[in-house]
Tab-separated table of C-alpha atoms in Angstrom:
chain	number	residue	atom	x	y	z
E	12	GLY	CA	81.787	96.045	8.678
E	13	ALA	CA	83.490	92.773	7.962
E	14	GLY	CA	84.447	90.600	10.865
E	15	VAL	CA	87.101	88.085	11.279
E	16	SER	CA	87.108	85.474	8.657
E	17	GLN	CA	88.616	82.013	8.624
E	18	SER	CA	89.196	79.390	5.905
E	19	PRO	CA	88.529	76.667	5.429
E	20	ARG	CA	85.585	76.301	7.610
E	21	TYR	CA	86.023	72.493	7.675
E	22	LYS	CA	89.047	70.361	7.024
E	23	VAL	CA	89.411	66.583	7.065
E	24	ALA	CA	93.030	65.325	7.074
E	25	LYS	CA	94.462	61.965	7.278
E	26	ARG	CA	96.895	61.327	10.092
E	27	GLY	CA	100.315	62.519	9.110
E	28	GLN	CA	99.192	65.217	6.681
E	29	ASP	CA	100.133	68.782	7.029
E	30	VAL	CA	97.346	71.476	7.238
E	31	ALA	CA	97.237	75.143	6.904
E	32	LEU	CA	94.533	77.309	8.449
E	33	ARG	CA	94.017	80.861	7.392
E	34	CYS	CA	92.717	83.916	9.467
E	35	ASP	CA	91.801	87.386	8.070
E	36	PRO	CA	91.394	89.738	11.032
E	37	ILE	CA	89.389	92.868	11.091
E	38	SER	CA	91.160	95.539	9.084
E	39	GLY	CA	93.341	97.766	11.263
E	40	HIS	CA	93.410	95.279	14.218
E	41	VAL	CA	97.015	95.136	15.429
E	42	SER	CA	96.476	91.985	17.664
E	43	LEU	CA	95.687	88.511	16.576
E	44	PHE	CA	95.190	85.459	18.610
E	45	TRP	CA	94.762	81.693	17.900
E	46	TYR	CA	92.863	79.388	20.179
E	47	GLN	CA	92.031	75.703	20.125
E	48	GLN	CA	88.658	74.466	21.139
E	49	ALA	CA	88.132	70.814	21.844
E	50	LEU	CA	84.692	69.304	21.795
E	51	GLY	CA	82.684	70.387	24.765
E	52	GLN	CA	85.391	72.554	26.200
E	53	GLY	CA	86.287	76.232	26.250
E	54	PRO	CA	88.868	77.645	23.857
E	55	GLU	CA	92.491	77.446	24.983
E	56	PHE	CA	95.100	79.927	23.997
E	57	LEU	CA	97.693	78.894	21.403
E	58	THR	CA	99.636	82.013	20.257
E	59	TYR	CA	99.489	85.870	20.017
E	60	PHE	CA	100.845	88.265	17.333
E	61	GLN	CA	101.196	92.052	17.626
E	62	ASN	CA	101.584	93.097	13.993
E	63	GLU	CA	103.910	90.717	12.510
E	64	ALA	CA	105.753	89.889	15.778
E	65	GLN	CA	104.752	86.691	17.633
E	66	LEU	CA	104.896	87.831	21.191
E	67	ASP	CA	103.553	84.817	22.956
E	68	LYS	CA	103.593	81.189	21.715
E	69	SER	CA	103.329	79.525	25.055
E	70	GLY	CA	100.095	77.670	24.241
E	71	LEU	CA	101.339	75.847	21.169
E	72	PRO	CA	101.166	72.193	22.221
E	73	SER	CA	104.077	70.871	20.364
E	74	ASP	CA	106.666	71.853	17.731
E	75	ARG	CA	104.368	70.507	15.109
E	76	PHE	CA	102.397	73.708	15.469
E	77	PHE	CA	103.634	76.799	13.732
E	78	ALA	CA	101.951	80.195	13.168
E	79	GLU	CA	102.952	83.195	11.145
E	80	ARG	CA	101.767	86.648	10.202
E	81	PRO	CA	104.390	87.959	7.885
E	82	GLU	CA	102.813	91.245	6.898
E	83	GLY	CA	100.912	91.936	10.049
E	84	SER	CA	97.587	91.118	8.695
E	85	VAL	CA	96.596	87.662	7.562
E	86	SER	CA	97.819	84.806	9.709
E	87	THR	CA	98.240	81.146	8.957
E	88	LEU	CA	98.345	78.418	11.511
E	89	LYS	CA	100.107	75.257	10.287
E	90	ILE	CA	100.088	71.864	11.784
E	91	GLN	CA	102.591	69.344	10.631
E	92	ARG	CA	102.187	65.594	10.743
E	93	THR	CA	98.645	65.897	12.111
E	94	GLN	CA	97.520	63.538	14.917
E	95	GLN	CA	94.065	62.502	15.922
E	96	GLU	CA	94.340	64.610	19.165
E	97	ASP	CA	94.709	67.623	16.833
E	98	SER	CA	90.967	67.344	16.009
E	99	ALA	CA	89.315	70.532	17.338
E	100	VAL	CA	87.947	73.860	16.265
E	101	TYR	CA	90.696	76.413	15.720
E	102	LEU	CA	89.645	79.954	16.469
E	103	CYS	CA	91.189	83.233	15.452
E	104	ALA	CA	90.544	86.468	17.189
E	105	SER	CA	91.674	90.044	16.520
E	106	SER	CA	91.650	93.241	18.580
E	107	LEU	CA	92.701	96.851	18.131
E	108	GLY	CA	95.410	96.398	20.817
E	109	GLY	CA	96.473	93.791	23.152
E	110	GLN	CA	94.184	94.917	25.945
E	111	GLU	CA	91.192	95.587	23.854
E	112	THR	CA	88.100	93.385	23.248
E	113	GLN	CA	88.766	90.338	21.158
E	114	TYR	CA	86.499	89.595	18.114
E	115	PHE	CA	86.415	85.967	17.132
E	116	GLY	CA	86.001	84.273	13.688
E	117	PRO	CA	83.774	81.364	12.988
E	118	GLY	CA	86.582	78.851	13.459
E	119	THR	CA	87.950	76.075	11.384
E	120	ARG	CA	86.783	72.586	12.375
E	121	LEU	CA	89.658	70.107	11.865
E	122	LEU	CA	89.010	66.345	11.869
E	123	VAL	CA	92.085	64.127	11.751
E	124	LEU	CA	91.303	60.615	10.706
C	14	GLY	CA	98.005	81.623	35.758
C	15	ASN	CA	94.244	82.158	35.655
C	16	SER	CA	91.603	79.560	36.036
C	17	VAL	CA	87.799	79.679	35.807
C	18	THR	CA	85.072	77.625	37.319
C	19	GLN	CA	81.655	77.658	35.711
C	20	MET	CA	78.580	75.721	36.776
C	21	GLU	CA	78.091	72.634	34.701
C	22	GLY	CA	75.288	72.475	32.260
C	23	PRO	CA	73.090	71.886	30.616
C	24	VAL	CA	70.886	74.433	32.303
C	25	THR	CA	67.369	73.919	31.141
C	26	LEU	CA	64.757	76.704	31.773
C	27	SER	CA	61.281	77.613	30.592
C	28	GLU	CA	60.771	80.882	28.676
C	29	GLU	CA	60.557	84.002	30.937
C	30	ALA	CA	62.335	82.154	33.789
C	31	PHE	CA	65.152	83.860	35.793
C	32	LEU	CA	68.708	82.785	34.826
C	33	THR	CA	71.867	82.685	36.959
C	34	ILE	CA	75.062	81.050	35.644
C	35	ASN	CA	77.773	81.097	38.356
C	36	CYS	CA	81.455	81.852	37.460
C	37	THR	CA	84.309	82.104	39.897
C	38	TYR	CA	87.920	82.669	38.950
C	39	THR	CA	91.561	82.713	40.253
C	40	ALA	CA	93.847	85.331	38.939
C	41	THR	CA	96.871	87.417	39.899
C	42	GLY	CA	96.016	91.131	40.383
C	43	TYR	CA	92.848	92.436	39.010
C	44	PRO	CA	91.699	90.966	35.754
C	45	SER	CA	89.181	92.267	33.402
C	46	LEU	CA	86.279	89.902	33.219
C	47	PHE	CA	84.261	88.853	30.113
C	48	TRP	CA	81.251	86.736	29.288
C	49	TYR	CA	81.128	85.276	25.717
C	50	VAL	CA	78.273	83.580	24.116
C	51	GLN	CA	78.330	80.881	21.329
C	52	TYR	CA	75.132	80.460	19.500
C	53	PRO	CA	74.459	77.223	17.616
C	54	GLY	CA	76.598	77.141	14.436
C	55	GLU	CA	78.084	80.596	15.146
C	56	GLY	CA	81.362	81.996	16.421
C	57	LEU	CA	82.102	83.322	19.885
C	58	GLN	CA	80.483	86.791	20.403
C	59	LEU	CA	81.270	89.227	23.367
C	60	LEU	CA	78.253	89.478	25.549
C	61	LEU	CA	79.401	91.763	28.233
C	62	LYS	CA	82.467	92.786	30.232
C	63	ALA	CA	83.621	94.606	33.431
C	64	THR	CA	87.095	95.916	33.882
C	65	LYS	CA	87.238	96.795	37.679
C	66	ALA	CA	85.732	95.848	41.040
C	67	ASP	CA	81.989	96.637	41.452
C	68	ASP	CA	81.613	97.282	37.660
C	69	LYS	CA	78.352	95.923	36.234
C	70	GLY	CA	78.522	94.814	32.703
C	71	SER	CA	75.106	94.603	30.800
C	72	ASN	CA	73.875	93.813	27.319
C	73	LYS	CA	70.726	92.221	25.768
C	74	GLY	CA	69.131	92.000	29.336
C	75	PHE	CA	71.985	90.107	30.774
C	76	GLU	CA	74.035	91.393	33.684
C	77	ALA	CA	77.106	90.518	35.630
C	78	THR	CA	78.841	92.353	38.498
C	79	TYR	CA	82.544	92.242	39.168
C	80	ARG	CA	82.881	90.970	42.819
C	81	LYS	CA	86.441	91.215	43.854
C	82	GLU	CA	85.849	90.002	47.447
C	83	THR	CA	84.364	86.733	46.198
C	84	THR	CA	86.204	86.607	42.906
C	85	SER	CA	82.954	85.968	41.008
C	86	PHE	CA	81.243	87.277	37.956
C	87	HIS	CA	77.913	85.467	37.844
C	88	LEU	CA	75.762	86.019	34.789
C	89	GLU	CA	72.075	86.906	35.247
C	90	LYS	CA	68.913	87.584	33.218
C	91	GLY	CA	65.532	88.360	34.613
C	92	SER	CA	63.543	86.672	31.795
C	93	VAL	CA	65.059	84.334	29.259
C	94	GLN	CA	63.925	83.657	25.777
C	95	VAL	CA	64.265	80.660	23.574
C	96	SER	CA	66.688	82.721	21.391
C	97	ASP	CA	69.036	82.860	24.464
C	98	SER	CA	69.748	79.067	23.981
C	99	ALA	CA	73.574	78.911	23.613
C	100	VAL	CA	76.769	78.139	25.370
C	101	TYR	CA	78.075	80.828	27.690
C	102	PHE	CA	81.719	81.219	28.640
C	103	CYS	CA	83.182	83.204	31.462
C	104	ALA	CA	86.665	84.500	30.789
C	105	PRO	CA	89.093	86.551	32.897
C	106	LYS	CA	92.004	88.457	31.306
C	107	ASN	CA	95.026	89.781	33.227
C	108	MET	CA	96.551	93.149	32.243
C	109	GLY	CA	99.917	91.597	31.968
C	110	ARG	CA	98.831	88.754	29.659
C	111	ARG	CA	96.737	89.356	26.580
C	112	ALA	CA	95.168	85.970	26.283
C	113	LEU	CA	91.668	85.127	27.608
C	114	THR	CA	91.231	82.142	29.880
C	115	PHE	CA	88.039	80.509	29.235
C	116	GLY	CA	85.824	78.363	31.506
C	117	SER	CA	84.538	75.128	30.104
C	118	GLY	CA	81.167	76.757	29.125
C	119	THR	CA	77.572	76.380	30.375
C	120	ARG	CA	74.965	75.244	27.883
C	121	LEU	CA	71.669	76.991	28.315
C	122	GLN	CA	68.534	75.454	26.804
C	123	VAL	CA	65.357	77.525	26.976
C	124	GLN	CA	61.984	75.786	26.313
C	125	PRO	CA	58.947	77.517	25.033
């Protein structure tokens, strides 16, 4: 079956631009997670949704980061006024429930120049 | 919160060698424990998991045992293949918090 998909796969932005990253979770998965993976590091948690409710956004590094999942399916991570330190791979994962196994998408590699 | 310590890589082995990648963690309570693998150019994939003490997770010839007394979840494989070359991440997850906490990853390079 179809896995988690993310788009775009690669994004180059100039410093100060806004970007939007999309995640399509596995159909029927209630829970959706965003992680940020810096080069050579493990992924770090950003935020978590259960259906359309954002239950945990403790990992968002600043108020420039915003995530939404308005209909409980597709999610968008938006980064405003991008900075060079935002350069990373942004991973989306989904699971049937909050305690179930998380399945990851291929990620969006963001490069801020 | 949780934290994870993994052995630093890269780990370079010859084909058919024995593999151990150490992982120790700190966590509140009794977390579930996961190993994820990231092959070159691909996304993270679940390799194996264990949800309670003394459980052994296994998959594709890899094994890891949940050791509560030493808070460890070391990954082992008896005979590695070139196709096992990847980055391996250890990740505990508490019942009360849904997010995974990842280690920094260990790169494995298997030479023919």
